[in-house]
Coordinates of C-alpha atoms in Angstrom, one line a residue:
A1 CA 138.3 53.3 67.9
P2 CA 141.4 54.7 69.5
A3 CA 141.6 54.1 73.2
H4 CA 141.1 57.8 74.1
A5 CA 138.6 58.8 71.4
A6 CA 135.7 60.8 72.6
V7 CA 132.2 59.3 72.3
T8 CA 128.8 61.0 72.5
I9 CA 126.8 60.8 75.7
S10 CA 123.2 62.0 75.0
G11 CA 120.3 62.8 77.3
N12 CA 117.2 64.9 77.9
T13 CA 116.1 67.2 80.7
I14 CA 112.4 67.3 81.4
D15 CA 110.0 68.4 84.1
A16 CA 107.5 66.3 86.0
A17 CA 104.9 66.6 83.2
G18 CA 107.4 65.5 80.5
N19 CA 108.0 69.0 79.1
Y20 CA 111.6 69.8 78.0
V21 CA 113.6 72.0 80.3
D22 CA 116.2 74.4 79.0
G23 CA 119.4 74.9 81.0
Y24 CA 123.1 74.2 81.1
I25 CA 125.1 71.0 82.0
S26 CA 128.4 71.2 83.9
V27 CA 130.7 68.2 83.7
Y28 CA 133.1 66.9 86.4
K29 CA 135.6 64.2 85.4
Y30 CA 136.9 62.1 88.3
S31 CA 140.2 60.4 88.7
D32 CA 141.0 57.3 90.9
L33 CA 143.7 58.3 93.3
D34 CA 144.6 55.0 94.9
G35 CA 144.7 53.1 91.6
D36 CA 142.7 50.1 92.8
G37 CA 139.9 50.5 90.2
T38 CA 137.4 51.9 92.7
I39 CA 136.4 55.4 93.2
E40 CA 137.0 55.7 97.0
Q41 CA 139.5 58.4 96.8
F42 CA 139.3 60.8 93.9
E43 CA 139.7 64.3 92.5
Y44 CA 137.8 66.0 89.7
D45 CA 138.5 68.4 86.9
F46 CA 136.0 70.6 85.0
E47 CA 135.2 69.5 81.5
P48 CA 133.5 71.6 78.8
G49 CA 129.7 71.8 79.4
V50 CA 126.8 72.2 77.1
S51 CA 123.4 73.9 76.9
T52 CA 120.2 71.9 77.0
R53 CA 118.4 74.1 74.5
G54 CA 115.2 72.3 73.7
G55 CA 115.8 69.9 76.6
A56 CA 118.4 67.8 74.7
F57 CA 122.2 67.6 75.3
D58 CA 125.1 65.8 73.7
L59 CA 128.5 65.5 75.5
A60 CA 131.7 64.4 73.8
L61 CA 133.5 62.5 76.5
E62 CA 136.6 60.4 76.6
D63 CA 136.8 57.2 78.7
G64 CA 136.4 57.9 82.4
N65 CA 134.0 58.6 85.3
Y66 CA 131.9 61.7 85.3
K67 CA 129.2 63.6 87.3
L68 CA 126.8 66.1 85.8
Q69 CA 125.2 69.2 87.2
F70 CA 122.1 71.0 85.7
Y71 CA 121.6 74.7 86.0
P72 CA 118.3 76.3 84.9
S73 CA 118.4 78.9 82.1
S74 CA 119.5 82.3 83.2
G75 CA 116.7 84.6 84.4
T76 CA 114.3 81.8 85.4
D77 CA 113.5 80.8 88.9
E78 CA 111.1 77.9 87.9
Y79 CA 113.6 75.0 88.4
L80 CA 116.2 73.9 90.8
S81 CA 119.8 73.3 90.1
E82 CA 120.6 69.6 90.8
F83 CA 123.0 66.8 90.1
Y84 CA 122.6 63.7 87.9
R85 CA 120.4 62.0 88.7
D86 CA 118.0 63.8 91.0
K87 CA 120.6 64.3 93.6
A88 CA 121.1 67.4 95.8
D89 CA 124.9 67.6 95.9
R90 CA 128.0 66.4 94.0
D91 CA 129.0 63.8 96.6
S92 CA 125.7 61.9 96.3
A93 CA 125.4 62.3 92.5
D94 CA 125.4 59.2 90.2
F95 CA 128.6 58.4 88.3
I96 CA 128.4 58.1 84.5
T97 CA 131.1 55.7 83.3
V98 CA 132.3 56.1 79.7
A99 CA 134.1 53.1 78.2
G100 CA 134.5 53.5 74.5
A101 CA 130.8 53.4 73.5
A102 CA 128.2 56.0 73.0
Q103 CA 125.3 56.2 75.5
V104 CA 121.8 57.5 75.7
L105 CA 121.1 58.4 79.3
P106 CA 117.6 57.9 80.9
A107 CA 115.5 61.1 80.9
W108 CA 116.6 63.4 83.7
T109 CA 113.6 64.9 85.5
I110 CA 114.4 68.4 86.9
D111 CA 112.5 69.4 90.0
A112 CA 110.5 72.6 90.0
V113 CA 111.1 75.2 92.6
P114 CA 108.2 75.2 95.2
T115 CA 106.3 78.4 95.1
V116 CA 104.0 80.6 97.2
T117 CA 101.2 82.2 95.2
G118 CA 98.2 84.5 95.7
T119 CA 96.6 87.8 94.6
V120 CA 96.5 91.3 95.9
A121 CA 93.4 93.5 95.8
T122 CA 91.8 96.6 97.3
T123 CA 89.0 96.4 99.8
D124 CA 86.4 96.8 97.1
G125 CA 87.9 93.9 95.1
R126 CA 90.0 95.7 92.4
P127 CA 93.2 93.9 91.6
V128 CA 96.4 95.8 92.5
R129 CA 98.9 95.8 89.7
N130 CA 102.6 96.2 90.4
A131 CA 102.2 95.6 94.1
D132 CA 105.5 94.6 95.8
V133 CA 105.6 91.2 97.5
D134 CA 108.6 90.4 99.6
A135 CA 109.4 87.0 101.1
Y136 CA 111.5 86.8 104.3
A137 CA 112.8 83.6 105.9
A138 CA 110.4 82.7 108.7
D139 CA 113.3 81.6 111.0
D140 CA 115.7 84.5 110.8
G141 CA 113.9 87.2 108.7
A142 CA 116.4 87.3 105.9
L143 CA 115.0 88.7 102.6
L144 CA 114.8 85.7 100.2
A145 CA 112.8 86.8 97.1
S146 CA 110.5 89.5 95.7
D147 CA 107.9 89.7 93.0
S148 CA 105.5 92.3 91.5
T149 CA 101.9 91.5 90.9
D150 CA 100.6 91.3 87.3
A151 CA 97.5 93.0 85.8
S152 CA 95.3 90.6 87.7
G153 CA 97.0 91.2 91.0
A154 CA 98.7 87.7 91.0
F155 CA 102.1 86.9 92.3
R156 CA 104.4 83.9 92.4
I157 CA 107.5 83.6 94.6
G158 CA 109.9 80.7 94.7
A159 CA 110.3 79.4 98.2
Q160 CA 112.3 76.4 99.4
E161 CA 111.6 77.1 103.1
A162 CA 108.8 78.7 105.2
V163 CA 108.5 82.4 104.5
K164 CA 106.8 85.5 105.8
L165 CA 105.3 87.8 103.2
R166 CA 105.1 91.7 103.1
F167 CA 102.7 93.5 100.8
S168 CA 102.7 97.1 99.6
G169 CA 101.3 99.0 96.6
Y170 CA 99.2 101.8 95.3
D171 CA 95.4 102.1 94.6
P172 CA 95.0 101.6 90.8
V173 CA 92.4 104.4 90.6
T174 CA 93.6 107.1 93.1
N175 CA 97.3 106.2 92.9
K176 CA 97.5 106.7 96.7
A177 CA 99.6 104.3 98.8
L178 CA 97.7 101.4 100.2
A179 CA 98.4 100.2 103.8
T180 CA 101.5 98.0 104.0
E181 CA 100.9 94.7 105.8
F182 CA 102.4 91.3 106.5
Y183 CA 100.5 88.1 106.0
S184 CA 98.0 87.7 107.5
D185 CA 96.8 91.2 108.5
K186 CA 99.9 91.7 110.6
A187 CA 101.7 95.0 111.2
D188 CA 105.3 93.7 111.4
L189 CA 107.6 90.8 110.6
A190 CA 107.8 89.5 114.1
T191 CA 104.0 88.8 114.3
A192 CA 103.5 87.7 110.6
D193 CA 102.3 84.2 109.9
G194 CA 104.6 81.8 108.2
V195 CA 103.7 80.3 104.8
V196 CA 105.1 76.9 103.7
P197 CA 106.4 76.2 100.2
G198 CA 103.7 75.2 97.7
A199 CA 100.9 77.1 99.6
S200 CA 98.5 79.7 98.2
V201 CA 97.6 82.6 100.4
G202 CA 94.5 83.4 98.3
T203 CA 93.5 87.1 98.0
V204 CA 95.3 89.5 100.2
T205 CA 93.3 92.7 100.7
L206 CA 95.1 96.0 101.3
A207 CA 93.2 98.7 103.0
P208 CA 93.7 102.4 102.1
G209 CA 96.9 103.9 103.4
G210 CA 97.0 105.6 106.8
S211 CA 97.3 109.3 107.6
I212 CA 99.1 111.6 109.9
S213 CA 97.6 115.0 110.8
G214 CA 98.2 117.8 113.2
R215 CA 98.7 121.6 113.6
V216 CA 101.8 123.7 113.4
T217 CA 102.1 127.0 115.2
S218 CA 104.9 129.5 116.2
D219 CA 106.5 128.4 119.4
A220 CA 106.5 131.9 120.9
A221 CA 103.0 133.3 120.1
G222 CA 101.1 130.1 119.2
V223 CA 100.1 131.7 115.8
P224 CA 99.1 129.2 113.1
L225 CA 101.9 128.9 110.5
H226 CA 100.9 128.7 106.8
R227 CA 102.9 126.8 104.2
V228 CA 105.0 124.7 106.6
E229 CA 106.0 121.4 104.9
V230 CA 105.4 118.3 107.0
C231 CA 106.9 115.0 105.8
A232 CA 106.8 111.4 107.0
E233 CA 109.6 110.1 104.9
S234 CA 108.6 110.6 101.2
S235 CA 104.9 111.5 101.9
C236 CA 104.4 115.2 102.6
D237 CA 101.7 117.9 103.0
F238 CA 101.7 121.7 103.6
T239 CA 99.9 123.4 106.4
N240 CA 96.9 125.6 105.4
A241 CA 96.1 129.1 106.8
D242 CA 95.0 127.5 110.1
G243 CA 98.3 125.6 110.4
V244 CA 96.6 122.3 109.8
Y245 CA 98.1 119.5 107.6
T246 CA 97.1 115.9 106.7
I247 CA 99.6 113.5 105.2
E248 CA 97.6 110.9 103.3
G249 CA 98.6 107.5 102.0
V250 CA 101.1 106.8 104.8
T251 CA 102.5 103.3 104.7
T252 CA 102.1 101.0 107.7
G253 CA 104.8 101.1 110.3
A254 CA 107.0 103.6 112.3
H255 CA 107.7 107.1 110.8
E256 CA 109.8 110.1 111.7
V257 CA 107.9 113.3 111.1
L258 CA 109.8 116.3 109.9
F259 CA 108.6 119.9 110.0
T260 CA 110.4 122.5 107.8
D261 CA 109.6 126.1 106.8
P262 CA 110.4 126.7 103.1
I263 CA 110.0 130.5 103.8
D264 CA 112.9 130.2 106.2
E265 CA 111.4 132.1 109.0
F266 CA 111.2 129.2 111.5
L267 CA 113.7 126.5 112.5
P268 CA 113.0 123.0 111.3
E269 CA 112.5 120.1 113.8
Y270 CA 111.4 116.5 114.1
F271 CA 108.5 115.4 116.2
N272 CA 108.5 115.8 119.1
N273 CA 110.7 119.0 119.6
V274 CA 113.8 117.4 118.3
A275 CA 116.1 120.0 116.8
I276 CA 118.1 119.7 113.5
G277 CA 121.9 119.6 113.8
E278 CA 124.5 121.3 111.7
F279 CA 124.5 118.6 109.1
G280 CA 120.8 118.2 108.8
E281 CA 120.5 115.3 111.2
P282 CA 118.3 115.2 114.3
V283 CA 120.4 116.0 117.5
S284 CA 118.6 113.1 119.3
D285 CA 116.4 110.2 118.3
P286 CA 113.0 111.6 117.1
I287 CA 109.8 110.1 118.6
V288 CA 108.4 107.8 115.9
V289 CA 104.8 107.9 114.9
N290 CA 103.3 104.4 114.5
V291 CA 100.6 104.0 111.8
G292 CA 98.6 100.9 111.7
P293 CA 96.9 99.5 108.5
G294 CA 94.6 102.3 107.3
A295 CA 94.8 104.1 110.6
A296 CA 94.4 107.9 111.0
V297 CA 96.9 109.3 113.5
T298 CA 96.0 112.7 114.8
G299 CA 97.5 115.3 117.1
I300 CA 101.0 115.2 115.7
D301 CA 101.5 118.9 116.4
A302 CA 104.6 121.2 116.4
G303 CA 105.6 124.6 117.7
L304 CA 108.4 126.0 115.6
A305 CA 111.0 128.4 117.0
T306 CA 111.7 131.7 115.1
K307 CA 114.9 131.6 113.1
S308 CA 117.4 134.4 113.9
K309 CA 118.8 136.3 111.0
P310 CA 121.5 138.8 110.5
A311 CA 120.5 142.5 110.3
L312 CA 119.6 143.6 106.9
T313 CA 122.0 145.8 105.0
G314 CA 121.5 148.0 101.9
V315 CA 118.1 149.2 100.7
D316 CA 114.9 147.4 101.9
L317 CA 112.5 146.5 99.2
S318 CA 109.1 145.1 100.3
G319 CA 105.7 144.3 98.8
V320 CA 102.8 141.9 98.7
V321 CA 102.3 138.9 96.4
R322 CA 98.8 138.0 95.4
D323 CA 97.2 135.5 93.1
Q324 CA 94.9 136.5 90.2
L325 CA 91.9 136.3 92.6
G326 CA 93.4 138.6 95.1
G327 CA 94.5 135.9 97.6
I328 CA 97.7 136.2 99.5
G329 CA 100.5 134.4 97.8
V330 CA 102.5 132.4 100.3
G331 CA 105.8 130.7 99.5
Y332 CA 106.6 132.5 96.3
D333 CA 110.2 133.1 95.3
V334 CA 111.0 136.8 94.9
V335 CA 114.4 137.5 93.3
A336 CA 116.2 140.8 92.7
Y337 CA 118.6 141.1 89.8
D338 CA 121.0 143.9 88.8
T339 CA 120.6 145.7 85.4
P340 CA 123.7 145.5 83.3
A341 CA 123.8 146.9 79.8
N342 CA 123.6 143.3 78.4
P343 CA 120.7 141.4 80.0
L344 CA 122.6 138.2 79.6
D345 CA 125.1 139.4 82.1
R346 CA 122.6 140.0 84.9
K347 CA 123.2 138.5 88.3
E348 CA 121.1 137.7 91.3
V349 CA 121.7 140.1 94.1
A350 CA 119.0 139.2 96.7
R351 CA 116.3 136.6 97.2
T352 CA 113.4 136.0 99.6
I353 CA 110.2 134.0 99.9
S354 CA 106.7 135.6 100.4
N355 CA 105.4 134.9 103.9

């Protein structure tokens, strides 16, 4: 054969059980810099790589010294990337010397990624599907990986170092938020227990979500305010005729509670008495409301200040909105339009909300 003709270097990638592993092989060709026949000083060039579909690969290589790197198939986190043969980095990888003859390399065993496994369930034992499981580095709190539970509540997260796990989800029957918690039954990342790679945490039970409740009145007269919206982030409730609200399904942790009046008669504010600035942000840091796993936090009250409005102009039009049972209709939009000859040309001239 010609001196520089390529020959075939074949091999297989398998797992510890002997099953074939799909992936991709990158090839590095090394050159001897000092010319003494030893590879003490060298540089490398990239050569065309190949896929290991079905766990087999064939490389067409000319004479020379090479190192190989395996990458798992795109979209899988089951296997580690490594160098031939079973080496962690390129410097320690084994050389493959090609000298005019085809070779069949020994089977290359690819290491699986260590995992942390477990299941998530409600307090009455029902599996929680699509619960979020986040893994943070135990040493510095960096987010490393995430997974969603399957229909049986099971999860599996690749972990090459000790991690702390955070769980959150919704009750599969009521669809209300369950209490967020860290492993094991901890309220925050700092106090969470670390889990080593390869461990199973068993069944993690999530309690029903917490709640925040209180009463909203007018600041001046102390009259209960009906239909005020109270929100702890994305969870909200409206006050009833007695000014009372209860936000259910509140996730574990610290929350800023916001009070707003959709009827626009009272100024919005954050708990506790923190006004809203010109651009919708609190003028100072609101006092946060801490909710433990499944805890009911009460007494988060507010007294809203009356909103000043410009004097009315034009003709006053007033009335009362009721529902079909005769009850007072609170929070309904009432819009006045003009009456052009062509109804398609009508325009809104005034708007209010029933108080």
